[in-house]
mmCIF file of C-alpha atoms in Angstrom:
data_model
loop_
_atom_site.group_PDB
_atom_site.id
_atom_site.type_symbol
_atom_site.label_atom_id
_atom_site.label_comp_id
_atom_site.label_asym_id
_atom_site.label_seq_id
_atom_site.Cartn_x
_atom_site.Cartn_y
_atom_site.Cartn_z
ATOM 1 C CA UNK A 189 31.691 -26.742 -118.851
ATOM 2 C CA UNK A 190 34.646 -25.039 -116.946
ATOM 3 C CA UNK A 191 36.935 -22.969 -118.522
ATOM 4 C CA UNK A 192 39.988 -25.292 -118.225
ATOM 5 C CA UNK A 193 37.698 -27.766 -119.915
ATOM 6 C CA UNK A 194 36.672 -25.675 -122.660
ATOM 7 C CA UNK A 195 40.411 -24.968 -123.075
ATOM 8 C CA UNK A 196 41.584 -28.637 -123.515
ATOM 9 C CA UNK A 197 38.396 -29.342 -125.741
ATOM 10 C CA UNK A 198 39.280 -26.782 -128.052
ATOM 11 C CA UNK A 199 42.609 -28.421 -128.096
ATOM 12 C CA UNK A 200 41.798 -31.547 -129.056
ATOM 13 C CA UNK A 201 39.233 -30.071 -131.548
ATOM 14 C CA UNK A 202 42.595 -28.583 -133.061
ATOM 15 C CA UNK A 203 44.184 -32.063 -133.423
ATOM 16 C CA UNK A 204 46.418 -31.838 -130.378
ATOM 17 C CA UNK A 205 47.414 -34.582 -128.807
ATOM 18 C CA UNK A 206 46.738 -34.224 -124.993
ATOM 19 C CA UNK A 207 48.361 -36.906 -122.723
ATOM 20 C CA UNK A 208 47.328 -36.049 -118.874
ATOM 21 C CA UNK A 209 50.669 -34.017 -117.943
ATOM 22 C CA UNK A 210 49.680 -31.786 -121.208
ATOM 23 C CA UNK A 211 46.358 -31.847 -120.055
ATOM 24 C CA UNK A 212 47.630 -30.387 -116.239
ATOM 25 C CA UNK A 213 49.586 -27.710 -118.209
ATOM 26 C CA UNK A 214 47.154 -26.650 -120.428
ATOM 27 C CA UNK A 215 44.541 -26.051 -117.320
ATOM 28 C CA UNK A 216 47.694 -24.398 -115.373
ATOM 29 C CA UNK A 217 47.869 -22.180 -118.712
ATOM 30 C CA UNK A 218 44.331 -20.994 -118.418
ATOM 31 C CA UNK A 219 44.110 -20.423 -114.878
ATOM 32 C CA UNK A 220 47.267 -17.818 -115.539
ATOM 33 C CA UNK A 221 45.772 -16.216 -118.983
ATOM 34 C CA UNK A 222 42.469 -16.452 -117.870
ATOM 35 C CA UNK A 223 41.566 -14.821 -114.642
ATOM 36 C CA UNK A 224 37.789 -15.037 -113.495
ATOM 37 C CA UNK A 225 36.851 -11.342 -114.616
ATOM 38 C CA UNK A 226 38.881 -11.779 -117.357
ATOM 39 C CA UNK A 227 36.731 -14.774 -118.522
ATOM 40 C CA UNK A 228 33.608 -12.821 -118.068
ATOM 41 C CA UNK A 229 34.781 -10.530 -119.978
ATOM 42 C CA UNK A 230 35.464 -12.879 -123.113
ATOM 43 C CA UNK A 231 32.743 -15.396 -122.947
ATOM 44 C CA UNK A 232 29.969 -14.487 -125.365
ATOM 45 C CA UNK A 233 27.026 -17.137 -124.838
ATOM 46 C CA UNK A 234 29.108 -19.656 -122.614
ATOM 47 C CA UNK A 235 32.000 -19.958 -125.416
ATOM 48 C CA UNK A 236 35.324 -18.172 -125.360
ATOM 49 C CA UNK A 237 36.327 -15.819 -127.802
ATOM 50 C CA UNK A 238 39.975 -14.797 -128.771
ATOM 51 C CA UNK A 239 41.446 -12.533 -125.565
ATOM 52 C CA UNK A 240 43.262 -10.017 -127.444
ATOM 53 C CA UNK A 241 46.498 -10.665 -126.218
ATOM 54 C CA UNK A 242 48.894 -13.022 -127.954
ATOM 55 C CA UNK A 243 52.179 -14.796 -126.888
ATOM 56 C CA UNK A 244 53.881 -12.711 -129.480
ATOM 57 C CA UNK A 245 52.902 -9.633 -127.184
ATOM 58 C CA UNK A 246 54.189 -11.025 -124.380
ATOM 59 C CA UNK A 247 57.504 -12.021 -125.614
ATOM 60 C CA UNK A 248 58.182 -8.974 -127.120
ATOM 61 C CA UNK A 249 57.226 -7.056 -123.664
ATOM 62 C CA UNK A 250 59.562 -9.557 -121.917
ATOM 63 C CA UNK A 251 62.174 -8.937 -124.268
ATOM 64 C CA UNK A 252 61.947 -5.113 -123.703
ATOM 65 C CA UNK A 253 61.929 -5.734 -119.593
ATOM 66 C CA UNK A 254 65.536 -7.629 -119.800
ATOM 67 C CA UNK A 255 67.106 -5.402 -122.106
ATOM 68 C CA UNK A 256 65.732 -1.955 -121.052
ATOM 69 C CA UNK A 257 65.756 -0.892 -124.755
ATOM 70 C CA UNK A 258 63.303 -1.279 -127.626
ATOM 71 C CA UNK A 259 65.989 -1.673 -130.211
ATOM 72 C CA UNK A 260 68.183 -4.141 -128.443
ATOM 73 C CA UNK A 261 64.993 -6.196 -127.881
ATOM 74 C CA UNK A 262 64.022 -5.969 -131.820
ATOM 75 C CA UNK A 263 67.516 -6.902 -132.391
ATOM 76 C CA UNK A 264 67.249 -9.989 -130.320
ATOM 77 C CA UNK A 265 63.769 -10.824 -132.127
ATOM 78 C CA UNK A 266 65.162 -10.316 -135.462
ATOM 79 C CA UNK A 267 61.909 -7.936 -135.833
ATOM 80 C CA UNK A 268 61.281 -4.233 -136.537
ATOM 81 C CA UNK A 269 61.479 -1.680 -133.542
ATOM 82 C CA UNK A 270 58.068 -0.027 -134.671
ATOM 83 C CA UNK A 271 56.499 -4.102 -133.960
ATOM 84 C CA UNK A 272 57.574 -4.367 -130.667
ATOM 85 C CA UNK A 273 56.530 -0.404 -129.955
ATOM 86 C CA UNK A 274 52.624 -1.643 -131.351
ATOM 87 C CA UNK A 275 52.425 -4.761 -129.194
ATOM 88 C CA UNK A 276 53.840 -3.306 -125.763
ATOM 89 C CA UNK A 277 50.800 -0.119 -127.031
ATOM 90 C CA UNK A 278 48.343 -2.770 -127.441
ATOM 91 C CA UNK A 279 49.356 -4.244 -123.918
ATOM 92 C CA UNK A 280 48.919 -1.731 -122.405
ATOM 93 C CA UNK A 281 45.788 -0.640 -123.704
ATOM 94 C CA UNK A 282 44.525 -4.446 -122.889
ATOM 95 C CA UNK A 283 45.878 -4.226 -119.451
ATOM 96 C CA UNK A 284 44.549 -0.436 -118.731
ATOM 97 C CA UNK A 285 48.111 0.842 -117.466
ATOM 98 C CA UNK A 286 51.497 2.235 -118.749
ATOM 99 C CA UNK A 287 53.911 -0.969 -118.316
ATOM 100 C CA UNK A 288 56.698 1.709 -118.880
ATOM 101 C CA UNK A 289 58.281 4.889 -118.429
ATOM 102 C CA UNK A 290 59.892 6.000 -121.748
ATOM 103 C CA UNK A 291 62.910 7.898 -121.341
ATOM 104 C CA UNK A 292 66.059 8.607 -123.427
ATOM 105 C CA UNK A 293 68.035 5.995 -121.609
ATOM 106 C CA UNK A 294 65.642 2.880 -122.522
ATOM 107 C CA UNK A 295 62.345 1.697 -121.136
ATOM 108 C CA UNK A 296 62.277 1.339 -117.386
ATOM 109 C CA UNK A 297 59.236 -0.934 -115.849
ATOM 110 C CA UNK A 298 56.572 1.094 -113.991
ATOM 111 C CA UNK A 299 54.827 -0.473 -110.478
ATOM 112 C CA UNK A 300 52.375 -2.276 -112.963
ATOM 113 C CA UNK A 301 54.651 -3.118 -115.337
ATOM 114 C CA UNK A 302 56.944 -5.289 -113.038
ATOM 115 C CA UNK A 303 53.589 -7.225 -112.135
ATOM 116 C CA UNK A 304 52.977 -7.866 -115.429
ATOM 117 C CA UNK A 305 56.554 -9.676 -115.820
ATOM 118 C CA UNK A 306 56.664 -11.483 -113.374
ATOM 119 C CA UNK A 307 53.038 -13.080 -115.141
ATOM 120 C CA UNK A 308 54.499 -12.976 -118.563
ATOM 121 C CA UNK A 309 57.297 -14.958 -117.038
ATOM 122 C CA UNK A 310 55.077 -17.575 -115.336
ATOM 123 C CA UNK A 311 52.555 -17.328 -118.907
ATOM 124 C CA UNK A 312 56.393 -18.694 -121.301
ATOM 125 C CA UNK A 313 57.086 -21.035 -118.539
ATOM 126 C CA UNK A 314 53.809 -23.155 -118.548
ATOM 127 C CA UNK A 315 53.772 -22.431 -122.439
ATOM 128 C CA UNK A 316 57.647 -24.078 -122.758
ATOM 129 C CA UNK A 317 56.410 -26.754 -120.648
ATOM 130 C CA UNK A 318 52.980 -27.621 -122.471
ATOM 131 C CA UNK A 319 55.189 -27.749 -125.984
ATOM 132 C CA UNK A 320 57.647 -29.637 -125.293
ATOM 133 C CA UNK A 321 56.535 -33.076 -123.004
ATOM 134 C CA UNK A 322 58.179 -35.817 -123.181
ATOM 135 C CA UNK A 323 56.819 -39.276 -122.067
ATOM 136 C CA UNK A 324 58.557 -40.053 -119.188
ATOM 137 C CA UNK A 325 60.468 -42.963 -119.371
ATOM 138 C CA UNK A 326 59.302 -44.536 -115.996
ATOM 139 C CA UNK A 327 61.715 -47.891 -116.547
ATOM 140 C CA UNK A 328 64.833 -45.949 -116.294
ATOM 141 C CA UNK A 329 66.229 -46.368 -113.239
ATOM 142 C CA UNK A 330 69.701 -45.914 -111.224
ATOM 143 C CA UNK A 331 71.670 -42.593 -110.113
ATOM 144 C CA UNK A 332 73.568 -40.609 -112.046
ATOM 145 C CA UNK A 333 76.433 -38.496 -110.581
ATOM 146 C CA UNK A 334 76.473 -35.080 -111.848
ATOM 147 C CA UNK A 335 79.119 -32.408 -111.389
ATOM 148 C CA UNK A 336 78.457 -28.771 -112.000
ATOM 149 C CA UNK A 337 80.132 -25.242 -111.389
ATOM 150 C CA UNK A 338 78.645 -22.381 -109.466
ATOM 151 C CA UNK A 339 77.393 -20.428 -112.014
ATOM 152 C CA UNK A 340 75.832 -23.650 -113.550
ATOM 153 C CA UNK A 341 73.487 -24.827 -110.524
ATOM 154 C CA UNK A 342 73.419 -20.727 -110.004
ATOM 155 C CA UNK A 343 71.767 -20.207 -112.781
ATOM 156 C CA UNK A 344 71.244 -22.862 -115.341
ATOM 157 C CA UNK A 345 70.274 -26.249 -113.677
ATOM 158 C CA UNK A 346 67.609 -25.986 -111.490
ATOM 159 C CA UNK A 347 64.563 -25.431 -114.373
ATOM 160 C CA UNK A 348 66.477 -28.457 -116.167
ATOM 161 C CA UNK A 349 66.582 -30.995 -113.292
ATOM 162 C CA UNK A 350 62.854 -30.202 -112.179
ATOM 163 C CA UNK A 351 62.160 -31.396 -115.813
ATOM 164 C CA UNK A 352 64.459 -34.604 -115.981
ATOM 165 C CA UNK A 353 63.123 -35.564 -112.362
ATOM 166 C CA UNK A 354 59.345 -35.469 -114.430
ATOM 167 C CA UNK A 355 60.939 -37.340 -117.325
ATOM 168 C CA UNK A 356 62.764 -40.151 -115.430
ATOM 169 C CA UNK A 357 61.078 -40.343 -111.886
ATOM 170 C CA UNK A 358 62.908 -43.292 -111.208
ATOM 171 C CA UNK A 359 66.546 -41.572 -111.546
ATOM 172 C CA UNK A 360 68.334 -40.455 -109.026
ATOM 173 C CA UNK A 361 70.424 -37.261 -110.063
ATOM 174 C CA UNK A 362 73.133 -37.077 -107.204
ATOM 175 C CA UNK A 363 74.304 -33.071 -107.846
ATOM 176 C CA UNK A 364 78.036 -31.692 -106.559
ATOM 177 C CA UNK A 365 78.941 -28.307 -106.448
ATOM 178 C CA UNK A 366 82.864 -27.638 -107.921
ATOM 179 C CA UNK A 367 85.488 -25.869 -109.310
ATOM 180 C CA UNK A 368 86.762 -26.612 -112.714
ATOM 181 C CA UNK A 369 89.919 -28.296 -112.094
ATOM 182 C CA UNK A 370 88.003 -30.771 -109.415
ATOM 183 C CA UNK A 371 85.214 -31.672 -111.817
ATOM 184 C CA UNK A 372 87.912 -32.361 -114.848
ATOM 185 C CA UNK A 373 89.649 -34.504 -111.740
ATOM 186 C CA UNK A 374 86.283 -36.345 -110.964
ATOM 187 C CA UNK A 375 85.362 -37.336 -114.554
ATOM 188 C CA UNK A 376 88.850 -38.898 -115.355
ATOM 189 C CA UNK A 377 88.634 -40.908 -111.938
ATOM 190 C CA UNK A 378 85.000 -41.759 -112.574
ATOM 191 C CA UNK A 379 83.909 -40.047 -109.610
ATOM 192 C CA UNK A 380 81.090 -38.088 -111.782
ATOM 193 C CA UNK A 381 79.360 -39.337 -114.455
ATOM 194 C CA UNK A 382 78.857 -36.237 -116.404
ATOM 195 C CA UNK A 383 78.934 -32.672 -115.663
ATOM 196 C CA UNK A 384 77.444 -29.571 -116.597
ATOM 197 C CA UNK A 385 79.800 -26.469 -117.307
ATOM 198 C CA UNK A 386 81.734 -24.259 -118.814
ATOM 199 C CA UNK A 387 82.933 -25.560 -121.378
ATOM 200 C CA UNK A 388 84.971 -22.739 -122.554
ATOM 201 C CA UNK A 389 86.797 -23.429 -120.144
ATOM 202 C CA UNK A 390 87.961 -26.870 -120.443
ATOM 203 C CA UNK A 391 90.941 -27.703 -122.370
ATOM 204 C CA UNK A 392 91.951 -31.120 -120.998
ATOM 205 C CA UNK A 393 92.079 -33.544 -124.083
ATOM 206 C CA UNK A 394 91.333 -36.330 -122.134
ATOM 207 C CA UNK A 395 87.873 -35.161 -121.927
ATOM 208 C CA UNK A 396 84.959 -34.434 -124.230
ATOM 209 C CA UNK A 397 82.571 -31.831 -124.225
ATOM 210 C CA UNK A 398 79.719 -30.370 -125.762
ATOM 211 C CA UNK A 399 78.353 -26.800 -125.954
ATOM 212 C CA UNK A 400 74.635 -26.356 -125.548
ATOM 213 C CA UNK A 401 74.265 -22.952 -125.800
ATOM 214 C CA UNK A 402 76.557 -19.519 -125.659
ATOM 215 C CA UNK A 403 75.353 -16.664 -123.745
ATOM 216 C CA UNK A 404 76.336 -13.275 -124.704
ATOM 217 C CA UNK A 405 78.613 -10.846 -122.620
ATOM 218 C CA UNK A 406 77.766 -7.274 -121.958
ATOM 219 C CA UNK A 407 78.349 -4.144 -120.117
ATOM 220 C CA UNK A 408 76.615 -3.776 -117.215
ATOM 221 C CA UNK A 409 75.900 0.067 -115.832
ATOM 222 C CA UNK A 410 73.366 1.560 -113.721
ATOM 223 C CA UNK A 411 70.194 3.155 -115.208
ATOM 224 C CA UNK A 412 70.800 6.416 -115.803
ATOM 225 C CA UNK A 413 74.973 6.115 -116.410
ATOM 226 C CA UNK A 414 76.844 8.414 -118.807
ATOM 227 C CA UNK A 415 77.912 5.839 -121.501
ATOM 228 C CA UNK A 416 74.260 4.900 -122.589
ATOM 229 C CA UNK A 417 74.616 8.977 -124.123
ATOM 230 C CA UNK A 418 77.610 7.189 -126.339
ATOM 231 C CA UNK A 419 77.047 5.977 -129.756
ATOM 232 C CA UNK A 420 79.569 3.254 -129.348
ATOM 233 C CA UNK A 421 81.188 1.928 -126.465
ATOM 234 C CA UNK A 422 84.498 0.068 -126.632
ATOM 235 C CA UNK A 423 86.771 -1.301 -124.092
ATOM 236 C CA UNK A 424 88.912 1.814 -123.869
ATOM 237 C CA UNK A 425 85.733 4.238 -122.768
ATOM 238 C CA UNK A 426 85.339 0.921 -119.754
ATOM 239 C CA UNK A 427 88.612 0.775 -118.364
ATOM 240 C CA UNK A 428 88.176 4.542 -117.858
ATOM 241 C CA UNK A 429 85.234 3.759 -115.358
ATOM 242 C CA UNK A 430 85.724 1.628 -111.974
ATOM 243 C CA UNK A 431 85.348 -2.035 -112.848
ATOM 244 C CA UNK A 432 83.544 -4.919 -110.527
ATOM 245 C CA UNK A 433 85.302 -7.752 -111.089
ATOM 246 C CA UNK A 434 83.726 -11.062 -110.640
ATOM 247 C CA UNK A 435 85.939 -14.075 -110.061
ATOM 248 C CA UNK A 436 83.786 -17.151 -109.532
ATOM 249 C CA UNK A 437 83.953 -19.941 -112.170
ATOM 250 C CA UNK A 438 87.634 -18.311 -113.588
ATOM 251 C CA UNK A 439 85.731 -14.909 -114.307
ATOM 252 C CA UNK A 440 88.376 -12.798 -113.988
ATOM 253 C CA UNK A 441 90.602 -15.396 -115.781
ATOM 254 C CA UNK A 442 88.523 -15.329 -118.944
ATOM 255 C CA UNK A 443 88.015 -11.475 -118.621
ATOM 256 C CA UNK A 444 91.638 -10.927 -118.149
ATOM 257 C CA UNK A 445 92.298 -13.029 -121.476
ATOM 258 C CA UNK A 446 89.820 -10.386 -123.972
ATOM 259 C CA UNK A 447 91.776 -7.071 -121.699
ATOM 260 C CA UNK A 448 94.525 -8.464 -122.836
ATOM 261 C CA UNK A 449 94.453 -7.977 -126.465
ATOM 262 C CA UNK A 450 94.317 -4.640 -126.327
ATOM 263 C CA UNK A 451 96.601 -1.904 -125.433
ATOM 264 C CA UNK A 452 93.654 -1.217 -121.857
ATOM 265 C CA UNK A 453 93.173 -2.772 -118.674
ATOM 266 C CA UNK A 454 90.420 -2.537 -116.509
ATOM 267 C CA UNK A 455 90.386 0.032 -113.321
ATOM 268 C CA UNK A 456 89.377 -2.936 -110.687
ATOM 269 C CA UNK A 457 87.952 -1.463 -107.674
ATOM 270 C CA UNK A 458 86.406 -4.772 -106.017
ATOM 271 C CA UNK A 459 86.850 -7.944 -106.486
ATOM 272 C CA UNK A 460 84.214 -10.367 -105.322
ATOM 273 C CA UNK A 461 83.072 -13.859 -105.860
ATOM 274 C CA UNK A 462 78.924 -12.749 -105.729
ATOM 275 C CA UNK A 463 77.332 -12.317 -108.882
ATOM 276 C CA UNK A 464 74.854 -10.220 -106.255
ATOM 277 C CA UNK A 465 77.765 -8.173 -104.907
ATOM 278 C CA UNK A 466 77.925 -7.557 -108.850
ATOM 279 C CA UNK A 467 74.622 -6.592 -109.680
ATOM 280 C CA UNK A 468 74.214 -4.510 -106.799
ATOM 281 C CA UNK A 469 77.842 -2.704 -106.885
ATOM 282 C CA UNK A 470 76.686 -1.474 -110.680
ATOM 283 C CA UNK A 471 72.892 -0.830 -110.259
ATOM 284 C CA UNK A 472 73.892 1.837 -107.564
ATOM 285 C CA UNK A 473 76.589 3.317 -109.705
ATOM 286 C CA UNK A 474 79.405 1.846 -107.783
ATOM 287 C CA UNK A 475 81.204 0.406 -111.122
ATOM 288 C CA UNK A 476 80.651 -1.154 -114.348
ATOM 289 C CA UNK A 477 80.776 -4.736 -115.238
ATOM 290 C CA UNK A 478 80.719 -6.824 -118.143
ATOM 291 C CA UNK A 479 78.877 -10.629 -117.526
ATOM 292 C CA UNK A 480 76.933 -12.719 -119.351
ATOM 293 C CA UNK A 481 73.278 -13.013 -120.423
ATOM 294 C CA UNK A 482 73.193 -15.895 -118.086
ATOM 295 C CA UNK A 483 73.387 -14.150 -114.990
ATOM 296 C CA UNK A 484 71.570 -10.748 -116.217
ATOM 297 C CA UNK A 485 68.405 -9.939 -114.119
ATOM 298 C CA UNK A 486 67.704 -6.359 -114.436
ATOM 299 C CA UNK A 487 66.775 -5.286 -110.980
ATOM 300 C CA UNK A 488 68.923 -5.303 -108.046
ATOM 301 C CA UNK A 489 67.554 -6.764 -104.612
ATOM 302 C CA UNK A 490 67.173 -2.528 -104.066
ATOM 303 C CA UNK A 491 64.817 -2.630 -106.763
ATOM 304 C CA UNK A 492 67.650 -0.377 -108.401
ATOM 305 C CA UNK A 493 67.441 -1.064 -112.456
ATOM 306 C CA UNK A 494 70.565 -2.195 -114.336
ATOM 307 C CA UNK A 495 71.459 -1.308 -117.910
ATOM 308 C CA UNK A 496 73.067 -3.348 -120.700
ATOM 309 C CA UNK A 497 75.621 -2.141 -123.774
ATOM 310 C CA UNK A 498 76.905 -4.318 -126.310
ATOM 311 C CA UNK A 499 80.714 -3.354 -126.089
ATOM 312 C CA UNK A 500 81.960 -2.504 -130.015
ATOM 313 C CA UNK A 501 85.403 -4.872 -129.254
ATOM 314 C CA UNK A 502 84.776 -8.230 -130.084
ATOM 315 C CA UNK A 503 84.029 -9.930 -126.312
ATOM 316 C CA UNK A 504 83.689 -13.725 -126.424
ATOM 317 C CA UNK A 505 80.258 -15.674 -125.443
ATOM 318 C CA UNK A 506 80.265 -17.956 -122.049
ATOM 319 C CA UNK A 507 79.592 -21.233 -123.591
ATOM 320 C CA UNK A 508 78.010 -23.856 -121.627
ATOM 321 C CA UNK A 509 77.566 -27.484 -122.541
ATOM 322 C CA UNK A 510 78.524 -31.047 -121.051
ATOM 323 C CA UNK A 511 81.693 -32.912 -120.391
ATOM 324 C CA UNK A 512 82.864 -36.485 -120.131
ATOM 325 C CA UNK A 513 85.218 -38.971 -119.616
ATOM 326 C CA UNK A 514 86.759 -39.503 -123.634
ATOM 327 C CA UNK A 515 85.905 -42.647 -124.805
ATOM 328 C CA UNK A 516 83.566 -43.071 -121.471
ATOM 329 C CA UNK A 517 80.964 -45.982 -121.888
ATOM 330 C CA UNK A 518 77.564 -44.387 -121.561
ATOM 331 C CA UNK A 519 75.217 -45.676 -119.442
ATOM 332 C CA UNK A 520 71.248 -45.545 -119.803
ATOM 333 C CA UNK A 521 71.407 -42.928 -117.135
ATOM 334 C CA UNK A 522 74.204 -41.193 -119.092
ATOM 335 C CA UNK A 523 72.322 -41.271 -122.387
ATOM 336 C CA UNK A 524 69.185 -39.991 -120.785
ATOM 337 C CA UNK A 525 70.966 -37.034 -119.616
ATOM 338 C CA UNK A 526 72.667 -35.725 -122.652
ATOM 339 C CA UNK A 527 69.295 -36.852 -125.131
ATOM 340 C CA UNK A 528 67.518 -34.276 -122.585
ATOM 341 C CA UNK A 529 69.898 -31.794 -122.869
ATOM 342 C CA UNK A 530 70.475 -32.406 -126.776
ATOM 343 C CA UNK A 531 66.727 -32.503 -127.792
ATOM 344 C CA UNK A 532 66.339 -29.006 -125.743
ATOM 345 C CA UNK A 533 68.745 -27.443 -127.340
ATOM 346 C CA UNK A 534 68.331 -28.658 -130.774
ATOM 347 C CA UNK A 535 71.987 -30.208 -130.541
ATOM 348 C CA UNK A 536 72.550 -33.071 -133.437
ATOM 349 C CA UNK A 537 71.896 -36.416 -131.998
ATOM 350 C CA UNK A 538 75.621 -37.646 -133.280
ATOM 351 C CA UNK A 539 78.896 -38.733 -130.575
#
């Protein structure tokens, strides 16, 4: 019997239920844990044994990777520094190399270690995906118009649609790229259906919307950058540093709003509508920053690391969600859409 096999029979040996698209994953899963030495390795008279590392592991090394410290990431977790410390030591003792370099400004991935992440990313991806199948509902059919902002289709969308084109194979999802004020124009003149944004940002009461999730703000410096020496950092000790400010999506708008609620204002030095310009600007210690979680990817296209602080003034979260037409009549497309995006986010099934 093949490995994949053995995989899916120990599965259903376990009581799970394994339709053929769980089936797929579950091989894709042990083609990506299991590589062909590896299997060798932990086969003992043509049955598998445990491999000693765990999901937990990997999250916990993942964690670590974005946010460049161990106690930020056991903050995140909700777990104790010293677990996270024993799983990335049992890593990489499993994987036979230092995954980092420990140094008093965080945890900074080695050659090996940025391998490994890009794996444990690809390992959480097929994981997500074998948990949480949905039988597709192949009778659904029609288009949908669907308007989103930059940032959205930047960085939110495109792992969502590739899962609602599996779900509903027969819907077409028409996408538009726009600003604010012409989506909020589109949904009251019915030229969208539904849109996907920032929904902080919307204050038209002719519309409804719904927040799916809120994604943190922080300071963005380069690695090796004099505030991560400072216990606390506030906005005062950042608009004493030069300041990248992004304005895409009413950045600067929104950032303007916190500034202003305190007696500082930040020293701009660029202005730029690329979260890229961003990223790059700080990780070569052109600037600070402060963006959201969304957007964070800790390496510039330099390969040039990027640290994060939690400023100690209250900053607000960039909440993202839906938004409709107010007393809009939902379609079967419609409904599709926001069940998808309510069941993933755990959002209460109630209008």
């Amino acid at each position: 019997m093949q490995l994949e096999e053995k995989v899916l029979d120990t599965a259903r040996n376990a009581g799970i239920y394994c339709n053929s698209k769980r089936q797929w994953l579950l091989k894709e899963i042990a083609c990506i844990v299991f590589s062909e030495s590896v299997c060798r390795r932990y086969q003992i008279n043509g049955k598998l044994r445990p491999l000693p590392i765990s999901l937990r592991q990997i999250r916990y090394f993942v964690s670590t990777a974005e946010q460049g410290q161990i106690s930020q990431a056991a903050v995140d977790l909700a777990i104790s520094q010293s677990a996270i410390t024993t799983a990335i030591k049992e890593l990489e003792s499993e994987v036979g190399a230092d995954l980092f370099v420990r140094s008093p400004q965080g945890m900074e991935l080695t050659a090996a270690g940025r391998q490994f992440l890009f794996h444990a990313y690809d390992i959480l991806n097929k994981v997500q995906e074998a948990t949480s199948l949905n039988v597709p509902a192949n009778n659904l059919e029609g288009s949908l118009t669907v308007a989103a902002t930059y940032t959205v289709i930047g960085y939110f969308l495109p792992n969502h649609l590739e899962k609602l084109k599996r779900n509903f194979p027969k819907l077409d999802i028409q996408l538009f790229e726009l600003n604010r004020e012409a989506i909020e124009e589109g949904l009251l003149s019915n030229r969208y259906d539904i849109a996907v944004l920032l929904t902080s940002n919307v204050l038209n009461p002719d519309l409804t919307t719904e927040t799916l999730m809120g994604s943190r703000r922080r300071l963005w410096v380069a690695s090796k950058h004099h505030l991560l020496q400072r216990e606390s950092v506030g906005l005062k000790e950042i608009s004493q540093e030069p300041y990248i400010m992004l304005t895409v999506d009413e950045a600067a708008h929104t950032s303007l709003k916190y500034w202003s609620k305190t007696p500082y204002q930040p020293s701009v030095t660029l202005r730029t509508s690329s979260v890229e310009a961003v990223r790059s600007m700080v990780a070569n210690g052109q600037g600070v920053a402060i963006l959201s979680d969304m957007v964070l990817r800790p390496w510039s296209l330099e390969g040039k690391r990027i640290e994060t602080l939690v400023p100690s003034d209250p900053i607000p979260a960039m909440d993202v969600g839906l938004a409709w037409r107010r007393n809009a009549q939902f379609t079967p497309a419609m409904e599709a859409f926001r069940s998808y995006f309510r069941q993933t986010f755990y959002i209460p099934n109630s209008r």
